[in-house]
PDB file of C-alpha atoms in Angstrom:
ATOM      1  CA  PHE L   1     194.667  -9.865 136.612  1.00 70.00           C
ATOM      2  CA  GLU L   2     191.293 -10.812 138.206  1.00 81.00           C
ATOM      3  CA  ASN L   3     190.371 -10.927 141.732  1.00 84.00           C
ATOM      4  CA  SER L   4     188.293 -13.893 143.244  1.00 82.00           C
ATOM      5  CA  GLU L   5     184.982 -11.670 142.189  1.00 82.00           C
ATOM      6  CA  GLY L   6     185.928 -11.148 138.600  1.00 84.00           C
ATOM      7  CA  VAL L   7     187.197  -7.527 139.007  1.00 82.00           C
ATOM      8  CA  THR L   8     190.225  -6.934 136.887  1.00 82.00           C
ATOM      9  CA  ALA L   9     193.374  -4.822 138.155  1.00 77.00           C
ATOM     10  CA  SER L  10     192.480  -2.229 135.530  1.00 76.00           C
ATOM     11  CA  GLU L  11     188.967  -1.715 136.962  1.00 79.00           C
ATOM     12  CA  ALA L  12     189.704  -1.530 140.570  1.00 77.00           C
ATOM     13  CA  CYS L  13     193.218   0.353 140.135  1.00 78.00           C
ATOM     14  CA  PRO L  14     192.568   2.905 137.174  1.00 76.00           C
ATOM     15  CA  ALA L  15     195.450   5.344 138.711  1.00 74.00           C
ATOM     16  CA  ALA L  16     197.828   2.422 138.165  1.00 74.00           C
ATOM     17  CA  CYS L  17     196.513   1.423 134.911  1.00 76.00           C
ATOM     18  CA  ASP L  18     195.013   4.131 132.966  1.00 70.00           C
ATOM     19  CA  SER L  19     197.566   6.676 131.584  1.00 71.00           C
ATOM     20  CA  SER L  20     194.563   9.234 131.014  1.00 72.00           C
ATOM     21  CA  CYS L  21     194.862   9.654 134.741  1.00 71.00           C
ATOM     22  CA  GLY L  22     197.732  11.439 135.060  1.00 63.00           C
ATOM     23  CA  SER L  23     199.531  10.919 138.297  1.00 55.00           C
ATOM     24  CA  PRO L  24     197.220  11.355 141.296  1.00 50.00           C
ATOM     25  CA  PRO L  25     198.037   9.448 144.337  1.00 52.00           C
ATOM     26  CA  ALA L  26     198.140   5.604 143.978  1.00 53.00           C
ATOM     27  CA  THR L  27     195.097   5.246 146.672  1.00 55.00           C
ATOM     28  CA  ALA L  28     192.498   7.728 147.824  1.00 54.00           C
ATOM     29  CA  SER L  29     193.389   8.944 151.387  1.00 58.00           C
ATOM     30  CA  PRO L  30     190.780   9.768 153.544  1.00 63.00           C
ATOM     31  CA  VAL L  31     190.983  13.423 154.914  1.00 66.00           C
ATOM     32  CA  PRO L  32     191.347  13.416 158.769  1.00 69.00           C
ATOM     33  CA  PRO L  33     188.670  15.262 160.823  1.00 70.00           C
ATOM     34  CA  THR L  34     189.488  18.681 161.713  1.00 70.00           C
ATOM     35  CA  PRO L  35     189.615  18.992 165.475  1.00 71.00           C
ATOM     36  CA  VAL L  36     187.563  21.871 167.250  1.00 66.00           C
ATOM     37  CA  THR L  37     189.638  24.036 169.318  1.00 67.00           C
ATOM     38  CA  LEU L  38     188.444  25.740 172.664  1.00 67.00           C
ATOM     39  CA  SER L  39     189.690  29.101 173.757  1.00 64.00           C
ATOM     40  CA  PRO L  40     189.386  30.598 176.831  1.00 67.00           C
ATOM     41  CA  ILE L  41     187.727  34.138 176.793  1.00 65.00           C
ATOM     42  CA  ALA L  42     188.352  35.631 180.530  1.00 64.00           C
ATOM     43  CA  SER L  43     185.712  37.518 182.215  1.00 60.00           C
ATOM     44  CA  PRO L  44     186.607  40.942 183.479  1.00 66.00           C
ATOM     45  CA  VAL L  45     189.075  40.739 186.052  1.00 69.00           C
ATOM     46  CA  ALA L  46     188.436  42.827 189.260  1.00 67.00           C
ATOM     47  CA  PRO L  47     191.263  44.873 190.179  1.00 65.00           C
ATOM     48  CA  PRO L  48     193.656  44.323 192.976  1.00 64.00           C
ATOM     49  CA  PRO L  49     192.416  45.315 196.274  1.00 60.00           C
ATOM     50  CA  THR L  50     193.764  48.607 197.817  1.00 61.00           C
ATOM     51  CA  THR L  51     195.549  48.570 201.169  1.00 62.00           C
ATOM     52  CA  THR L  52     195.352  51.104 203.567  1.00 71.00           C
ATOM     53  CA  GLY L  53     197.378  49.323 206.319  1.00 80.00           C
ATOM     54  CA  CYS L  54     193.904  48.832 208.354  1.00 90.00           C
ATOM     55  CA  GLU L  55     193.457  45.432 207.223  1.00 92.00           C
ATOM     56  CA  ASN L  56     193.506  42.690 210.234  1.00 94.00           C
ATOM     57  CA  ASP L  57     195.678  39.517 209.601  1.00 95.00           C
ATOM     58  CA  ALA L  58     193.019  36.851 209.304  1.00 95.00           C
ATOM     59  CA  SER L  59     195.498  34.066 210.230  1.00 96.00           C
ATOM     60  CA  TRP L  60     196.291  35.761 213.634  1.00 96.00           C
ATOM     61  CA  SER L  61     195.195  34.373 217.166  1.00 96.00           C
ATOM     62  CA  GLY L  62     196.300  34.374 220.672  1.00 95.00           C
ATOM     63  CA  LYS L  63     199.063  32.326 221.873  1.00 95.00           C
ATOM     64  CA  PHE L  64     196.701  31.004 224.631  1.00 94.00           C
ATOM     65  CA  ASN L  65     193.446  30.412 222.585  1.00 95.00           C
ATOM     66  CA  THR L  66     193.215  30.170 218.604  1.00 94.00           C
ATOM     67  CA  ALA L  67     189.585  31.480 218.934  1.00 96.00           C
ATOM     68  CA  HIS L  68     191.162  34.924 220.153  1.00 96.00           C
ATOM     69  CA  THR L  69     191.398  36.244 216.486  1.00 97.00           C
ATOM     70  CA  CYS L  70     191.283  39.958 215.677  1.00 96.00           C
ATOM     71  CA  ASP L  71     187.532  39.852 215.809  1.00 96.00           C
ATOM     72  CA  TYR L  72     187.813  38.867 219.374  1.00 97.00           C
ATOM     73  CA  VAL L  73     190.458  41.680 219.970  1.00 96.00           C
ATOM     74  CA  ALA L  74     188.011  44.182 218.363  1.00 95.00           C
ATOM     75  CA  GLU L  75     185.200  43.314 220.700  1.00 96.00           C
ATOM     76  CA  ASN L  76     187.227  44.950 223.554  1.00 96.00           C
ATOM     77  CA  PRO L  77     190.383  46.366 222.221  1.00 94.00           C
ATOM     78  CA  GLU L  78     191.362  48.437 225.308  1.00 95.00           C
ATOM     79  CA  ASN L  79     192.161  45.499 227.128  1.00 95.00           C
ATOM     80  CA  ARG L  80     192.927  42.903 224.290  1.00 96.00           C
ATOM     81  CA  CYS L  81     195.383  44.606 221.636  1.00 96.00           C
ATOM     82  CA  PHE L  82     198.408  43.612 223.997  1.00 95.00           C
ATOM     83  CA  PHE L  83     197.980  40.009 223.363  1.00 96.00           C
ATOM     84  CA  GLU L  84     200.661  38.140 221.320  1.00 96.00           C
ATOM     85  CA  ASN L  85     200.607  35.207 219.383  1.00 96.00           C
ATOM     86  CA  SER L  86     202.957  32.264 219.719  1.00 96.00           C
ATOM     87  CA  GLU L  87     205.706  34.135 217.622  1.00 96.00           C
ATOM     88  CA  GLY L  88     205.370  37.477 219.896  1.00 96.00           C
ATOM     89  CA  VAL L  89     203.262  39.365 217.557  1.00 96.00           C
ATOM     90  CA  THR L  90     200.950  41.413 219.226  1.00 96.00           C
ATOM     91  CA  ALA L  91     197.369  42.367 218.157  1.00 95.00           C
ATOM     92  CA  SER L  92     198.005  45.886 217.927  1.00 94.00           C
ATOM     93  CA  GLU L  93     200.587  45.019 215.038  1.00 94.00           C
ATOM     94  CA  ALA L  94     198.438  42.229 213.415  1.00 95.00           C
ATOM     95  CA  CYS L  95     195.035  43.776 213.955  1.00 94.00           C
ATOM     96  CA  PRO L  96     195.267  47.403 213.281  1.00 95.00           C
ATOM     97  CA  ALA L  97     191.442  47.550 212.214  1.00 93.00           C
ATOM     98  CA  ALA L  98     190.565  46.421 215.655  1.00 93.00           C
ATOM     99  CA  CYS L  99     193.617  48.488 217.563  1.00 93.00           C
ATOM    100  CA  ASP L 100     194.569  51.691 215.662  1.00 90.00           C
ATOM    101  CA  SER L 101     191.837  54.313 216.034  1.00 87.00           C
ATOM    102  CA  SER L 102     193.250  56.177 213.076  1.00 88.00           C
ATOM    103  CA  CYS L 103     191.781  53.362 210.815  1.00 85.00           C
ATOM    104  CA  GLY L 104     188.397  54.438 211.558  1.00 69.00           C
ATOM    105  CA  SER L 105     185.937  51.441 211.413  1.00 55.00           C
ATOM    106  CA  PRO L 106     186.718  49.127 208.462  1.00 45.00           C
ATOM    107  CA  PRO L 107     185.449  45.536 208.452  1.00 49.00           C
ATOM    108  CA  ALA L 108     187.095  43.678 211.347  1.00 50.00           C
ATOM    109  CA  THR L 109     189.029  41.329 209.105  1.00 53.00           C
ATOM    110  CA  ALA L 110     189.984  41.576 205.367  1.00 53.00           C
ATOM    111  CA  SER L 111     187.741  39.299 203.359  1.00 56.00           C
ATOM    112  CA  PRO L 112     189.050  37.359 200.274  1.00 59.00           C
ATOM    113  CA  VAL L 113     188.006  38.531 196.776  1.00 61.00           C
ATOM    114  CA  PRO L 114     186.309  35.524 194.929  1.00 66.00           C
ATOM    115  CA  PRO L 115     188.120  34.408 192.124  1.00 68.00           C
ATOM    116  CA  THR L 116     186.539  35.510 188.566  1.00 70.00           C
ATOM    117  CA  PRO L 117     185.221  32.628 186.631  1.00 71.00           C
ATOM    118  CA  VAL L 118     186.555  32.083 183.150  1.00 67.00           C
ATOM    119  CA  THR L 119     183.848  31.285 180.334  1.00 68.00           C
ATOM    120  CA  LEU L 120     185.253  28.829 177.483  1.00 68.00           C
ATOM    121  CA  SER L 121     183.815  29.594 174.330  1.00 64.00           C
ATOM    122  CA  PRO L 122     184.044  27.132 171.316  1.00 68.00           C
ATOM    123  CA  ILE L 123     185.876  28.124 168.058  1.00 68.00           C
ATOM    124  CA  ALA L 124     185.719  25.735 165.298  1.00 63.00           C
ATOM    125  CA  SER L 125     189.048  25.440 163.045  1.00 59.00           C
ATOM    126  CA  PRO L 126     188.241  25.828 159.464  1.00 66.00           C
ATOM    127  CA  VAL L 127     186.863  22.844 157.733  1.00 68.00           C
ATOM    128  CA  ALA L 128     188.758  21.281 154.950  1.00 66.00           C
ATOM    129  CA  PRO L 129     186.481  21.054 151.908  1.00 66.00           C
ATOM    130  CA  PRO L 130     185.352  17.471 150.666  1.00 66.00           C
ATOM    131  CA  PRO L 131     187.834  15.452 148.251  1.00 64.00           C
ATOM    132  CA  THR L 132     187.026  15.692 144.917  1.00 64.00           C
ATOM    133  CA  THR L 133     187.032  12.353 142.698  1.00 65.00           C
ATOM    134  CA  THR L 134     188.172  12.155 139.257  1.00 68.00           C
ATOM    135  CA  GLY L 135     187.611   8.450 138.845  1.00 70.00           C
ATOM    136  CA  CYS L 136     191.223   7.831 138.949  1.00 75.00           C
ATOM    137  CA  GLU L 137     191.556   6.613 142.587  1.00 79.00           C
ATOM    138  CA  ASN L 138     192.554   3.037 143.329  1.00 77.00           C
ATOM    139  CA  ASP L 139     190.483   0.389 145.462  1.00 76.00           C
ATOM    140  CA  ALA L 140     192.756   0.161 148.147  1.00 78.00           C
ATOM    141  CA  SER L 141     190.581  -3.032 149.247  1.00 78.00           C
ATOM    142  CA  TRP L 142     191.245  -5.052 145.533  1.00 71.00           C
ATOM    143  CA  SER L 143     193.736  -7.730 145.680  1.00 76.00           C
ATOM    144  CA  GLY L 144     194.330 -10.145 143.093  1.00 68.00           C
TER     145      GLY L 144
END
């Protein structure tokens, strides 16, 4: 058989027509590209902060004025540690750094520790070797 360009089936399809080719696949199949996998590599992690019981509650504020925070109480603890929030929690309970003299002088409010960034490093997957040709691959585009 020949196609419209004069190429015979035995020329275009040696794997199907030539007995010396053995039994390779009927058509050559392309090797799909190997994907690159990114693997996260974490930076060193800071230890959790130690609590001494002397950290102020950063969300606490007085029931009559939201500006009356633990920092505000710390400015005049003798007169303000009895303040209460809308749930009845006193400043002396929520603001020990401001109201409890046994706490010494830590910062007025506990500040949150910023998150440690994570760095991603590309790690390539193994690459398949190029396919070897034996001259016995069929031409998948041939039709006759």
